[in-house]
Short mmCIF file of C-alpha atoms and ligand atoms in Angstrom, two decimals:
data_model
loop_
_atom_site.label_atom_id
_atom_site.label_comp_id
_atom_site.label_asym_id
_atom_site.label_seq_id
_atom_site.Cartn_x
_atom_site.Cartn_y
_atom_site.Cartn_z
CA MET A 117 158.01 89.32 50.49
CA LEU A 118 156.00 88.59 53.62
CA LYS A 119 153.72 85.81 52.37
CA ASN A 120 152.44 83.62 55.19
CA LYS A 121 153.79 85.91 57.95
CA ILE A 122 151.64 87.17 60.68
CA ALA A 123 151.87 90.83 61.58
CA LEU A 124 150.46 92.99 64.34
CA VAL A 125 150.21 96.63 64.15
CA THR A 126 149.45 98.82 67.22
CA GLY A 127 147.67 102.13 66.55
CA GLY A 128 147.00 100.54 63.03
CA ALA A 129 143.51 102.24 62.56
CA ALA A 130 145.03 105.73 61.61
CA GLY A 131 147.76 107.59 60.18
CA ILE A 132 151.11 105.93 59.81
CA GLY A 133 150.01 102.67 61.47
CA ARG A 134 147.31 102.42 58.92
CA ALA A 135 149.80 102.97 56.11
CA ILE A 136 151.96 100.35 57.74
CA CYS A 137 149.16 97.71 57.83
CA GLN A 138 148.42 98.43 54.10
CA GLN A 139 152.05 97.92 53.21
CA LEU A 140 152.49 94.82 55.41
CA GLY A 141 149.35 93.33 53.74
CA ALA A 142 150.37 94.21 50.14
CA GLU A 143 153.57 92.46 50.76
CA GLY A 144 151.63 89.27 51.70
CA ALA A 145 151.31 89.45 55.44
CA SER A 146 148.10 88.67 57.39
CA VAL A 147 147.59 91.79 59.68
CA ALA A 148 146.19 92.20 63.16
CA VAL A 149 145.08 95.88 63.35
CA VAL A 150 145.25 96.91 67.00
CA ASP A 151 143.71 100.07 68.14
CA PHE A 152 141.55 101.58 71.11
CA ASN A 153 139.38 103.22 68.51
CA ARG A 154 137.03 100.39 67.48
CA GLU A 155 135.18 102.27 64.83
CA ALA A 156 138.34 103.35 62.96
CA GLY A 157 139.95 99.91 63.32
CA GLU A 158 137.06 98.03 61.92
CA GLU A 159 136.74 100.45 58.98
CA CYS A 160 140.66 99.84 58.57
CA VAL A 161 140.17 96.11 58.52
CA ALA A 162 137.21 96.39 55.86
CA GLU A 163 139.43 98.44 53.70
CA LEU A 164 142.32 95.79 53.97
CA GLU A 165 139.88 93.01 53.15
CA LYS A 166 138.55 94.89 50.14
CA SER A 167 142.40 94.74 48.73
CA GLY A 168 142.33 91.20 49.34
CA ILE A 169 144.45 91.37 52.62
CA GLU A 170 143.69 88.87 55.36
CA ALA A 171 143.30 91.20 58.44
CA PHE A 172 141.40 91.31 61.79
CA PHE A 173 140.75 94.04 64.50
CA ILE A 174 141.79 93.75 68.15
CA ALA A 175 140.60 96.39 70.48
CA CYS A 176 143.20 97.11 72.83
CA ASP A 177 144.53 100.10 74.91
CA VAL A 178 148.32 99.47 74.90
CA SER A 179 148.58 101.21 78.19
CA ASN A 180 146.68 98.34 79.92
CA GLU A 181 148.80 95.37 80.67
CA GLU A 182 145.88 92.84 80.80
CA GLN A 183 144.69 94.17 77.34
CA VAL A 184 148.19 93.76 75.97
CA ARG A 185 148.40 90.15 77.13
CA ALA A 186 145.00 89.59 75.53
CA MET A 187 146.21 91.29 72.34
CA VAL A 188 149.14 88.84 71.77
CA ALA A 189 146.84 85.83 72.86
CA ALA A 190 144.28 86.86 70.25
CA VAL A 191 146.87 86.77 67.61
CA LEU A 192 148.27 83.36 68.80
CA GLU A 193 144.65 81.97 69.03
CA ARG A 194 143.93 82.99 65.37
CA TYR A 195 147.21 82.18 63.63
CA GLY A 196 149.15 80.11 66.18
CA ARG A 197 152.46 82.51 66.05
CA LEU A 198 153.44 85.97 65.63
CA ASP A 199 156.23 86.97 63.15
CA ILE A 200 156.20 90.68 62.95
CA ALA A 201 155.22 93.41 65.55
CA CYS A 202 155.05 97.18 64.77
CA ASN A 203 154.73 99.29 67.87
CA ASN A 204 153.38 102.39 66.44
CA ALA A 205 150.56 103.68 68.97
CA ALA A 206 151.43 106.73 70.69
CA VAL A 207 149.84 110.10 71.42
CA SER A 208 151.92 113.08 71.35
CA ARG A 209 151.99 115.74 74.18
CA GLY A 210 154.01 118.09 72.16
CA SER A 211 157.69 118.78 72.20
CA GLY A 212 159.88 121.76 72.76
CA PRO A 213 162.20 123.36 75.21
CA ILE A 214 162.45 121.50 78.56
CA HIS A 215 161.78 124.55 80.62
CA GLN A 216 158.41 125.14 78.98
CA PHE A 217 156.97 121.71 80.02
CA THR A 218 155.79 120.42 83.31
CA ARG A 219 156.70 117.18 85.11
CA GLU A 220 153.25 115.85 84.50
CA VAL A 221 153.64 116.28 80.61
CA PHE A 222 156.97 114.54 80.90
CA ASP A 223 155.76 111.63 82.82
CA GLN A 224 152.82 111.37 80.44
CA THR A 225 155.06 111.38 77.38
CA LEU A 226 157.36 108.59 78.79
CA GLU A 227 154.25 106.41 79.59
CA LEU A 228 152.62 107.01 76.26
CA CYS A 229 155.56 106.79 74.03
CA LEU A 230 158.04 104.46 75.99
CA THR A 231 156.54 102.55 78.69
CA ASN A 232 153.53 101.12 76.40
CA THR A 233 155.95 100.19 73.65
CA TRP A 234 157.96 98.36 76.30
CA LEU A 235 154.72 96.53 77.55
CA CYS A 236 153.88 95.38 74.19
CA MET A 237 157.37 94.05 73.49
CA LYS A 238 157.26 92.11 76.69
CA TYR A 239 154.39 90.07 75.45
CA GLU A 240 155.35 90.04 71.85
CA ILE A 241 158.81 88.75 72.65
CA GLU A 242 157.47 86.00 74.68
CA ALA A 243 155.21 84.87 71.78
CA MET A 244 157.99 85.24 69.10
CA LEU A 245 160.47 83.17 71.38
CA ALA A 246 158.14 80.48 71.57
CA SER A 247 157.85 80.03 67.77
CA GLY A 248 161.60 80.59 66.94
CA GLY A 249 161.75 84.30 66.42
CA GLY A 250 160.34 87.22 64.77
CA SER A 251 160.85 91.04 64.04
CA ILE A 252 159.77 94.07 66.02
CA VAL A 253 159.86 97.67 64.60
CA ASN A 254 159.12 100.37 66.97
CA ILE A 255 158.03 103.80 65.71
CA SER A 256 159.78 106.75 67.40
CA SER A 257 160.07 110.43 66.73
CA ASN A 258 162.59 112.96 65.99
CA ALA A 259 161.54 114.33 69.31
CA SER A 260 163.20 111.54 71.15
CA LEU A 261 166.65 112.48 69.75
CA ARG A 262 166.40 116.05 70.51
N1 NAD B 521 152.60 112.17 62.35
C1 NAD B 521 153.84 112.60 62.60
O1 NAD B 521 154.41 113.78 62.16
C2 NAD B 521 154.91 111.89 63.52
C3 NAD B 521 156.17 112.42 63.82
C4 NAD B 521 156.95 111.57 64.68
C5 NAD B 521 156.59 110.48 65.25
N2 NAD B 521 155.36 110.04 64.92
C6 NAD B 521 154.97 108.76 65.58
O2 NAD B 521 154.44 107.82 64.69
C7 NAD B 521 153.34 107.14 65.31
C8 NAD B 521 151.98 107.29 64.71
O3 NAD B 521 151.75 108.51 64.62
P1 NAD B 521 150.46 109.18 63.70
O4 NAD B 521 150.75 110.66 63.33
O5 NAD B 521 150.22 108.11 62.67
O6 NAD B 521 149.22 109.05 64.95
P2 NAD B 521 147.78 109.21 64.63
O7 NAD B 521 147.21 110.01 65.84
O8 NAD B 521 147.34 109.54 63.32
O9 NAD B 521 147.28 107.71 64.95
C9 NAD B 521 147.65 107.03 65.97
C10 NAD B 521 146.75 105.83 66.15
O10 NAD B 521 147.13 105.08 67.42
C11 NAD B 521 145.84 104.84 68.17
N3 NAD B 521 146.20 104.92 69.71
C12 NAD B 521 146.85 106.03 70.42
N4 NAD B 521 147.03 105.57 71.53
C13 NAD B 521 146.56 104.29 71.76
C14 NAD B 521 146.63 103.23 72.80
N5 NAD B 521 146.99 103.77 73.94
N6 NAD B 521 146.20 101.96 72.45
C15 NAD B 521 145.81 101.64 71.13
N7 NAD B 521 145.73 102.52 70.34
C16 NAD B 521 146.16 103.93 70.54
C17 NAD B 521 144.88 105.97 67.93
O11 NAD B 521 143.51 105.75 68.11
C18 NAD B 521 145.24 106.19 66.32
O12 NAD B 521 144.48 105.27 65.51
C19 NAD B 521 153.28 107.62 66.76
O13 NAD B 521 154.01 106.71 67.59
C20 NAD B 521 154.03 108.83 66.79
O14 NAD B 521 154.79 109.37 67.96
C21 NAD B 521 154.36 110.56 64.17
#
């Protein structure tokens, strides 16, 4: 059970991230739903609250360092610590044989799927260390293994 735990989920407004928010909340965590889609994020928070889950929305584009810093600061301001971070936000540029992709698509894929996750961890780890620790789960893809 995750009672009294503070969780943050990037890309939490839709798809897999939204399901992760629901599961963390169902297990007792308070959930910060992070997304650059404000409308979907606020709708997700309303749905979580309807189920009795403590949640709030943070508008953030995880490719923007200042916004990522502010994302973690918003969690600390509201709850005083961060226990769980799930870095899930990413946009697929497709996958397939290397010779069929351009350098531009490869660079975008690294930025959207890897660099942004690293950036989130940079600030999440700093916050977690300050309060004695925490857990980070990064969502990846089979595509990264192929
Ligand atoms: N769906 C699949 O079949 C699949 C397969 C392999 C890996 N994944 C991985 O799972 C994760 C979630 O995938 P999904 O299918 O649920 O995606 P989705 O497109 O349904 O949802 C992604 C969410 O992330 C948000 N988002 C995207 N970029 C963002 C950014 N820069 N800043 C803030 N928010 C951002 C979007 O607004 C959206 O709400 C991704 O990391 C994806 O690579 C998904």
